[in-house]
Amino acid sequence: MQWAPIGSEPVPPPLPPTRVDFTGNRSEFRKLVTKGAMLELVTFGFYRFWLVTDIRRHLWTNTAVDGDAAEYTGRAKELLVGFLFALAILMPIYLAYFLVGIEFERWQGFASTPLFIAFYAFGQFAIFRARRYRLTRTVWRGVRFWMDGSGWAYSLRAMLWGVLVFLTLGLALPWREAALERYKMQHTHYGDLTGDFEGDGWTFFKRGWWLWLLSPIALLIFPLAPFFYAEFKAREWRWWLDGIRIGGVSLSSRLPHDAFYGLYWKVIGWWVLLTTAFAAYMGGGAFLVVTLTGVTAEEAFGAGNAAKSIPMVVMMVIGYFALALAVNIVMRVYLQRDLWAKVLETVEVHNIAAAADVRGSGKLASALGEGFADGLDVAGF
């Protein structure tokens, strides 16, 4: 019998990377957002908290890593309460600016600057805290993600980097994204594993510097703008995924640079189709009003004939809400569900075994940040 010296045992080869699987049914998601959009309409937007919760639950539970699906444990009532608390804080700011505008009209322009700064600071705070809320409601293999760190410290960093981006005409944007993402990931945890972000601004800059140079052309020639934005977002997604670390676990992505072209152009196509239908609807409604009333268009829609134009106003309001409803559905199907699925099909998880023995840790975060995000219209899904 031969004995091998200690430490000479062969090292097992590393396990192959693990794919991320998304099994969500597209027609089921479309029905979910269609029903939700209609309920948003009849509840004057308050159903959005239940719809957002249902969307996240659909996306999370149909996303599986190494055969185990994630779980979203957030509740709509938490979002509603967080929004009401945030609204109670934001409303005095809106009211103060309104009163300044009435009483001191000459100060209104000056007051806009501190108002913008305050809202920008609140917006960055909301982005950090909303992410913190979503993470603490995300569970995988029975262990919850969580975050620590300060939302106001993040907001200050974002504001300082924002000034630098403004002064450099956007050139410093890659370094801003890297610094802010590093702060978020270094305060992100999965159980007792701590996150990190290894992406750097220079790598991001090299991937998209030519987009920065050609962006003025895209702004002048509108048909080019969606291509530029889709190209930028695809490169940003891949750079972001390649930099994520959780303990010894890392991600990589094979997302091609043209991955989102089809999605953005489908949204634009639907937008053109829906606005054309709305214009035809309004034109048909105007023709019908003129025909039934037996008066000329000038008389029916003149400034002094408010009573005769009421049917047209009613038709316009109905058409506008129908248009908003349809656009909402299109955006959520293509730019939430389809984008999510397209990104995940390119993601690989490396060294998943490092997440095998994880102890639960962290506490649940309040939904106040998510409420701020809703109140300032900076919410994410």
Short mmCIF file of C-alpha atoms in Angstrom, two decimals:
data_model
loop_
_atom_site.label_atom_id
_atom_site.label_comp_id
_atom_site.label_asym_id
_atom_site.label_seq_id
_atom_site.Cartn_x
_atom_site.Cartn_y
_atom_site.Cartn_z
CA MET A 1 0.00 0.00 0.00
CA GLN A 2 1.29 3.43 -0.93
CA TRP A 3 0.53 6.47 1.16
CA ALA A 4 0.20 9.89 -0.43
CA PRO A 5 1.82 12.70 1.53
CA ILE A 6 -0.50 15.09 3.30
CA GLY A 7 -1.54 18.01 1.09
CA SER A 8 -0.91 16.16 -2.15
CA GLU A 9 -4.53 15.09 -2.69
CA PRO A 10 -5.75 16.11 -6.14
CA VAL A 11 -7.79 19.29 -6.15
CA PRO A 12 -11.22 18.70 -7.66
CA PRO A 13 -11.89 20.72 -10.80
CA PRO A 14 -14.12 23.77 -10.36
CA LEU A 15 -17.80 23.23 -10.97
CA PRO A 16 -19.16 24.58 -14.24
CA PRO A 17 -21.07 27.87 -14.02
CA THR A 18 -24.75 27.70 -13.17
CA ARG A 19 -27.36 29.10 -15.52
CA VAL A 20 -30.22 31.31 -14.40
CA ASP A 21 -33.60 30.08 -15.64
CA PHE A 22 -36.68 32.20 -16.16
CA THR A 23 -39.89 30.19 -16.58
CA GLY A 24 -42.52 32.95 -16.50
CA ASN A 25 -45.38 32.65 -18.97
CA ARG A 26 -45.69 35.72 -21.18
CA SER A 27 -49.45 35.54 -21.73
CA GLU A 28 -50.00 35.09 -17.99
CA PHE A 29 -47.94 38.21 -17.30
CA ARG A 30 -49.82 40.16 -19.98
CA LYS A 31 -53.15 39.21 -18.39
CA LEU A 32 -51.79 40.22 -14.98
CA VAL A 33 -50.73 43.71 -16.09
CA THR A 34 -53.88 44.23 -18.19
CA LYS A 35 -56.11 43.47 -15.24
CA GLY A 36 -53.90 45.58 -12.99
CA ALA A 37 -53.93 48.55 -15.37
CA MET A 38 -57.73 48.48 -15.52
CA LEU A 39 -57.97 48.36 -11.74
CA GLU A 40 -55.47 51.24 -11.54
CA LEU A 41 -57.82 53.22 -13.75
CA VAL A 42 -60.95 52.66 -11.64
CA THR A 43 -59.08 53.18 -8.33
CA PHE A 44 -57.39 56.40 -9.52
CA GLY A 45 -53.95 54.78 -9.38
CA PHE A 46 -54.08 53.31 -5.87
CA TYR A 47 -54.12 49.73 -7.17
CA ARG A 48 -50.55 50.25 -8.43
CA PHE A 49 -49.17 49.03 -5.09
CA TRP A 50 -50.91 45.69 -5.52
CA LEU A 51 -49.92 45.53 -9.19
CA VAL A 52 -46.24 46.25 -8.45
CA THR A 53 -46.29 43.53 -5.79
CA ASP A 54 -47.87 41.03 -8.21
CA ILE A 55 -45.32 41.90 -10.93
CA ARG A 56 -42.38 41.39 -8.59
CA ARG A 57 -43.81 38.16 -7.25
CA HIS A 58 -44.25 36.87 -10.83
CA LEU A 59 -40.68 37.79 -11.83
CA TRP A 60 -39.04 36.57 -8.62
CA THR A 61 -40.86 33.22 -8.33
CA ASN A 62 -40.16 32.37 -11.98
CA THR A 63 -36.43 33.09 -11.65
CA ALA A 64 -34.43 30.04 -10.56
CA VAL A 65 -30.71 29.72 -9.76
CA ASP A 66 -29.32 26.20 -9.48
CA GLY A 67 -32.87 24.87 -9.58
CA ASP A 68 -34.17 26.99 -6.69
CA ALA A 69 -36.53 29.89 -7.36
CA ALA A 70 -36.44 33.20 -5.52
CA GLU A 71 -39.31 34.41 -3.37
CA TYR A 72 -40.72 37.92 -2.98
CA THR A 73 -42.33 38.48 0.42
CA GLY A 74 -43.29 42.15 0.11
CA ARG A 75 -46.90 43.22 0.61
CA ALA A 76 -48.92 45.88 -1.14
CA LYS A 77 -50.13 47.40 2.15
CA GLU A 78 -46.50 48.08 3.11
CA LEU A 79 -46.00 50.04 -0.10
CA LEU A 80 -49.24 51.97 0.40
CA VAL A 81 -48.38 52.93 3.98
CA GLY A 82 -44.84 53.90 2.95
CA PHE A 83 -46.22 56.07 0.16
CA LEU A 84 -48.65 57.84 2.51
CA PHE A 85 -45.87 58.55 5.01
CA ALA A 86 -43.62 59.87 2.24
CA LEU A 87 -46.48 61.99 0.90
CA ALA A 88 -46.96 63.52 4.34
CA ILE A 89 -43.29 64.60 4.24
CA LEU A 90 -43.29 65.79 0.63
CA MET A 91 -46.58 67.69 0.66
CA PRO A 92 -45.35 70.54 2.91
CA ILE A 93 -42.45 71.05 0.49
CA TYR A 94 -44.83 71.27 -2.47
CA LEU A 95 -47.13 73.59 -0.50
CA ALA A 96 -44.28 75.88 0.57
CA TYR A 97 -43.11 76.27 -3.03
CA PHE A 98 -46.69 76.95 -4.16
CA LEU A 99 -47.15 79.67 -1.54
CA VAL A 100 -43.82 81.26 -2.42
CA GLY A 101 -44.90 81.32 -6.06
CA ILE A 102 -48.15 83.10 -5.18
CA GLU A 103 -46.93 85.57 -2.58
CA PHE A 104 -43.51 86.35 -4.04
CA GLU A 105 -43.71 85.80 -7.76
CA ARG A 106 -40.30 87.34 -8.31
CA TRP A 107 -38.78 84.70 -5.97
CA GLN A 108 -40.36 81.77 -7.78
CA GLY A 109 -37.42 81.25 -10.13
CA PHE A 110 -34.96 81.45 -7.25
CA ALA A 111 -37.03 79.02 -5.20
CA SER A 112 -36.91 76.47 -8.04
CA THR A 113 -33.19 75.83 -7.48
CA PRO A 114 -33.38 74.74 -3.82
CA LEU A 115 -36.57 72.83 -4.64
CA PHE A 116 -34.78 70.91 -7.41
CA ILE A 117 -31.82 70.19 -5.14
CA ALA A 118 -34.11 68.99 -2.35
CA PHE A 119 -36.05 66.70 -4.68
CA TYR A 120 -32.87 65.34 -6.23
CA ALA A 121 -31.51 64.54 -2.76
CA PHE A 122 -34.80 62.91 -1.76
CA GLY A 123 -34.82 61.00 -5.06
CA GLN A 124 -31.37 59.50 -4.47
CA PHE A 125 -32.29 58.66 -0.89
CA ALA A 126 -35.44 56.97 -2.23
CA ILE A 127 -33.47 54.91 -4.78
CA PHE A 128 -31.20 53.54 -2.03
CA ARG A 129 -33.98 52.84 0.46
CA ALA A 130 -36.29 51.32 -2.17
CA ARG A 131 -33.52 48.91 -3.15
CA ARG A 132 -33.03 48.11 0.53
CA TYR A 133 -36.73 47.36 0.90
CA ARG A 134 -36.81 45.08 -2.18
CA LEU A 135 -33.73 43.16 -1.02
CA THR A 136 -35.13 42.48 2.46
CA ARG A 137 -38.24 41.06 0.77
CA THR A 138 -36.18 38.77 -1.48
CA VAL A 139 -35.53 35.23 -0.21
CA TRP A 140 -33.55 32.43 -1.84
CA ARG A 141 -33.17 28.98 -0.32
CA GLY A 142 -34.80 30.28 2.84
CA VAL A 143 -32.20 33.02 3.40
CA ARG A 144 -33.04 36.70 3.00
CA PHE A 145 -31.00 39.40 1.28
CA TRP A 146 -30.56 42.63 3.25
CA MET A 147 -28.77 45.96 3.24
CA ASP A 148 -27.14 48.29 5.71
CA GLY A 149 -25.57 51.67 5.04
CA SER A 150 -27.05 55.16 5.02
CA GLY A 151 -29.49 56.44 2.42
CA TRP A 152 -28.39 60.02 3.10
CA ALA A 153 -24.70 59.11 2.71
CA TYR A 154 -25.59 57.56 -0.63
CA SER A 155 -27.58 60.66 -1.58
CA LEU A 156 -24.63 62.93 -0.79
CA ARG A 157 -22.31 60.81 -2.92
CA ALA A 158 -24.83 60.84 -5.76
CA MET A 159 -25.16 64.64 -5.59
CA LEU A 160 -21.40 65.23 -5.61
CA TRP A 161 -20.93 62.85 -8.51
CA GLY A 162 -23.88 64.53 -10.25
CA VAL A 163 -22.09 67.88 -10.09
CA LEU A 164 -18.98 66.30 -11.61
CA VAL A 165 -21.03 64.67 -14.39
CA PHE A 166 -22.63 68.05 -15.15
CA LEU A 167 -19.28 69.84 -15.24
CA THR A 168 -17.78 67.20 -17.58
CA LEU A 169 -20.88 67.13 -19.86
CA GLY A 170 -21.54 63.51 -18.97
CA LEU A 171 -17.98 62.25 -19.40
CA ALA A 172 -17.71 61.24 -15.71
CA LEU A 173 -20.91 59.16 -15.83
CA PRO A 174 -19.15 55.73 -15.94
CA TRP A 175 -17.11 56.56 -12.83
CA ARG A 176 -20.23 57.84 -11.07
CA GLU A 177 -22.09 54.60 -11.81
CA ALA A 178 -19.16 52.49 -10.62
CA ALA A 179 -18.74 54.43 -7.36
CA LEU A 180 -22.44 54.41 -6.48
CA GLU A 181 -22.87 50.74 -7.38
CA ARG A 182 -19.82 49.85 -5.27
CA TYR A 183 -21.34 51.65 -2.28
CA LYS A 184 -24.65 49.80 -2.74
CA MET A 185 -23.07 46.38 -3.22
CA GLN A 186 -20.64 46.75 -0.30
CA HIS A 187 -23.68 47.28 1.91
CA THR A 188 -25.60 44.38 0.35
CA HIS A 189 -25.68 41.02 2.11
CA TYR A 190 -27.07 37.54 1.52
CA GLY A 191 -27.33 36.07 4.98
CA ASP A 192 -23.81 36.43 6.40
CA LEU A 193 -22.20 36.89 2.97
CA THR A 194 -21.22 40.44 2.00
CA GLY A 195 -21.42 41.85 -1.49
CA ASP A 196 -18.93 43.82 -3.52
CA PHE A 197 -18.69 45.38 -6.97
CA GLU A 198 -15.57 44.91 -9.08
CA GLY A 199 -16.70 46.93 -12.10
CA ASP A 200 -14.77 50.13 -12.70
CA GLY A 201 -15.51 53.33 -14.55
CA TRP A 202 -12.71 52.90 -17.07
CA THR A 203 -14.07 49.55 -18.27
CA PHE A 204 -17.55 51.04 -18.66
CA PHE A 205 -16.12 54.08 -20.44
CA LYS A 206 -14.21 51.92 -22.95
CA ARG A 207 -17.41 50.05 -23.81
CA GLY A 208 -19.44 53.15 -24.61
CA TRP A 209 -17.22 56.20 -25.19
CA TRP A 210 -18.33 56.47 -28.82
CA LEU A 211 -21.97 56.67 -27.69
CA TRP A 212 -21.06 59.71 -25.63
CA LEU A 213 -19.40 61.33 -28.65
CA LEU A 214 -22.33 60.65 -30.98
CA SER A 215 -25.13 61.41 -28.50
CA PRO A 216 -25.68 64.99 -29.85
CA ILE A 217 -26.41 63.49 -33.27
CA ALA A 218 -28.91 61.06 -31.74
CA LEU A 219 -30.69 63.96 -30.03
CA LEU A 220 -30.99 65.84 -33.33
CA ILE A 221 -32.03 62.83 -35.42
CA PHE A 222 -34.84 61.20 -33.43
CA PRO A 223 -34.93 57.79 -35.24
CA LEU A 224 -31.37 57.18 -34.04
CA ALA A 225 -32.11 57.90 -30.37
CA PRO A 226 -33.74 54.53 -29.52
CA PHE A 227 -30.78 52.69 -31.07
CA PHE A 228 -28.33 54.70 -28.98
CA TYR A 229 -30.30 54.22 -25.78
CA ALA A 230 -30.79 50.48 -26.38
CA GLU A 231 -27.09 50.11 -27.13
CA PHE A 232 -26.13 52.00 -23.96
CA LYS A 233 -28.48 50.01 -21.71
CA ALA A 234 -27.25 46.66 -23.05
CA ARG A 235 -23.62 47.59 -22.41
CA GLU A 236 -24.51 48.94 -18.97
CA TRP A 237 -26.39 45.76 -17.99
CA ARG A 238 -23.50 43.53 -19.05
CA TRP A 239 -20.91 45.68 -17.26
CA TRP A 240 -23.04 45.74 -14.11
CA LEU A 241 -23.64 41.97 -14.05
CA ASP A 242 -19.97 41.17 -14.65
CA GLY A 243 -19.01 43.23 -11.60
CA ILE A 244 -21.39 41.74 -9.01
CA ARG A 245 -19.93 39.66 -6.17
CA ILE A 246 -21.67 38.09 -3.16
CA GLY A 247 -19.12 36.43 -0.93
CA GLY A 248 -17.30 33.99 -3.24
CA VAL A 249 -20.14 33.98 -5.78
CA SER A 250 -19.78 36.01 -8.98
CA LEU A 251 -21.87 36.67 -12.06
CA SER A 252 -21.05 36.99 -15.73
CA SER A 253 -23.18 37.89 -18.72
CA ARG A 254 -23.06 37.24 -22.46
CA LEU A 255 -25.62 39.93 -23.25
CA PRO A 256 -24.98 41.16 -26.83
CA HIS A 257 -24.79 44.88 -27.51
CA ASP A 258 -27.90 44.77 -29.71
CA ALA A 259 -30.01 42.75 -27.28
CA PHE A 260 -32.58 45.51 -26.67
CA TYR A 261 -33.01 46.88 -30.19
CA GLY A 262 -36.10 44.79 -30.83
CA LEU A 263 -37.72 45.58 -27.49
CA TYR A 264 -37.35 49.35 -27.80
CA TRP A 265 -38.52 49.41 -31.40
CA LYS A 266 -41.54 47.28 -30.55
CA VAL A 267 -42.46 49.80 -27.85
CA ILE A 268 -42.04 52.65 -30.35
CA GLY A 269 -44.13 50.76 -32.92
CA TRP A 270 -46.92 50.24 -30.41
CA TRP A 271 -46.70 53.91 -29.39
CA VAL A 272 -47.09 55.05 -33.00
CA LEU A 273 -49.96 52.62 -33.56
CA LEU A 274 -51.78 53.65 -30.39
CA THR A 275 -51.37 57.39 -30.94
CA THR A 276 -52.57 56.97 -34.53
CA ALA A 277 -55.62 55.11 -33.26
CA PHE A 278 -56.19 57.87 -30.68
CA ALA A 279 -55.96 60.56 -33.37
CA ALA A 280 -58.41 58.61 -35.58
CA TYR A 281 -60.72 58.18 -32.60
CA MET A 282 -60.65 61.92 -31.86
CA GLY A 283 -61.19 62.79 -35.53
CA GLY A 284 -64.11 60.37 -35.76
CA GLY A 285 -65.55 61.75 -32.54
CA ALA A 286 -65.34 65.32 -33.82
CA PHE A 287 -67.02 64.32 -37.07
CA LEU A 288 -69.77 62.52 -35.17
CA VAL A 289 -70.42 65.52 -32.88
CA VAL A 290 -70.64 67.90 -35.84
CA THR A 291 -72.93 65.52 -37.76
CA LEU A 292 -75.33 64.88 -34.89
CA THR A 293 -75.56 68.47 -33.71
CA GLY A 294 -75.94 69.89 -37.22
CA VAL A 295 -73.59 72.82 -36.55
CA THR A 296 -70.25 73.72 -38.01
CA ALA A 297 -66.98 72.71 -36.35
CA GLU A 298 -66.27 76.37 -35.47
CA GLU A 299 -69.59 76.63 -33.67
CA ALA A 300 -69.32 73.25 -31.94
CA PHE A 301 -65.80 73.78 -30.60
CA GLY A 302 -65.69 77.54 -30.29
CA ALA A 303 -64.67 79.23 -27.08
CA GLY A 304 -68.18 80.53 -26.45
CA ASN A 305 -69.96 77.21 -26.97
CA ALA A 306 -68.83 75.22 -23.95
CA ALA A 307 -72.11 73.32 -23.66
CA LYS A 308 -71.89 72.04 -27.24
CA SER A 309 -68.29 70.86 -26.76
CA ILE A 310 -69.01 68.78 -23.64
CA PRO A 311 -69.53 65.51 -25.61
CA MET A 312 -66.18 66.03 -27.29
CA VAL A 313 -64.46 66.67 -23.96
CA VAL A 314 -65.96 63.46 -22.56
CA MET A 315 -64.79 61.48 -25.59
CA MET A 316 -61.31 63.03 -25.30
CA VAL A 317 -61.02 62.07 -21.62
CA ILE A 318 -62.13 58.50 -22.33
CA GLY A 319 -59.71 58.22 -25.24
CA TYR A 320 -56.83 59.65 -23.22
CA PHE A 321 -57.32 57.17 -20.38
CA ALA A 322 -57.61 54.29 -22.85
CA LEU A 323 -54.35 55.40 -24.48
CA ALA A 324 -52.57 55.66 -21.11
CA LEU A 325 -53.89 52.22 -20.15
CA ALA A 326 -52.63 50.60 -23.36
CA VAL A 327 -49.20 52.29 -23.18
CA ASN A 328 -48.84 51.14 -19.57
CA ILE A 329 -49.47 47.54 -20.58
CA VAL A 330 -47.00 47.72 -23.49
CA MET A 331 -44.25 49.23 -21.33
CA ARG A 332 -44.64 46.61 -18.62
CA VAL A 333 -44.71 43.66 -21.01
CA TYR A 334 -41.73 44.70 -23.12
CA LEU A 335 -39.55 46.74 -20.76
CA GLN A 336 -40.13 44.76 -17.59
CA ARG A 337 -41.01 41.15 -18.34
CA ASP A 338 -39.31 40.71 -21.73
CA LEU A 339 -36.22 42.70 -20.73
CA TRP A 340 -35.93 40.68 -17.52
CA ALA A 341 -36.15 37.40 -19.46
CA LYS A 342 -33.67 38.53 -22.13
CA VAL A 343 -31.08 39.57 -19.55
CA LEU A 344 -31.41 36.44 -17.41
CA GLU A 345 -30.97 34.05 -20.32
CA THR A 346 -27.40 35.37 -20.71
CA VAL A 347 -26.39 35.24 -17.03
CA GLU A 348 -24.12 32.60 -15.48
CA VAL A 349 -23.41 32.18 -11.76
CA HIS A 350 -19.90 31.11 -10.79
CA ASN A 351 -18.93 29.22 -7.63
CA ILE A 352 -22.49 28.82 -6.43
CA ALA A 353 -21.18 26.37 -3.80
CA ALA A 354 -19.88 29.37 -1.82
CA ALA A 355 -23.52 30.17 -0.97
CA ALA A 356 -24.28 26.68 0.33
CA ASP A 357 -23.62 27.24 4.05
CA VAL A 358 -25.11 30.65 4.77
CA ARG A 359 -26.59 31.80 8.05
CA GLY A 360 -29.58 34.12 8.03
CA SER A 361 -28.98 37.68 9.19
CA GLY A 362 -30.29 41.24 8.88
CA LYS A 363 -33.61 42.87 9.63
CA LEU A 364 -36.57 43.87 7.50
CA ALA A 365 -36.51 47.44 6.18
CA SER A 366 -39.52 49.77 6.11
CA ALA A 367 -41.24 50.75 2.88
CA LEU A 368 -40.67 54.49 3.46
CA GLY A 369 -37.97 54.64 0.78
CA GLU A 370 -40.27 52.93 -1.70
CA GLY A 371 -42.90 55.50 -0.80
CA PHE A 372 -40.48 58.33 -1.56
CA ALA A 373 -39.67 56.63 -4.86
CA ASP A 374 -43.37 56.58 -5.77
CA GLY A 375 -43.91 60.17 -4.68
CA LEU A 376 -40.94 61.40 -6.72
CA ASP A 377 -41.57 59.05 -9.68
CA VAL A 378 -38.16 57.33 -9.41
CA ALA A 379 -39.46 53.86 -8.51
CA GLY A 380 -37.98 50.74 -10.05
CA PHE A 381 -39.45 47.27 -10.28
#
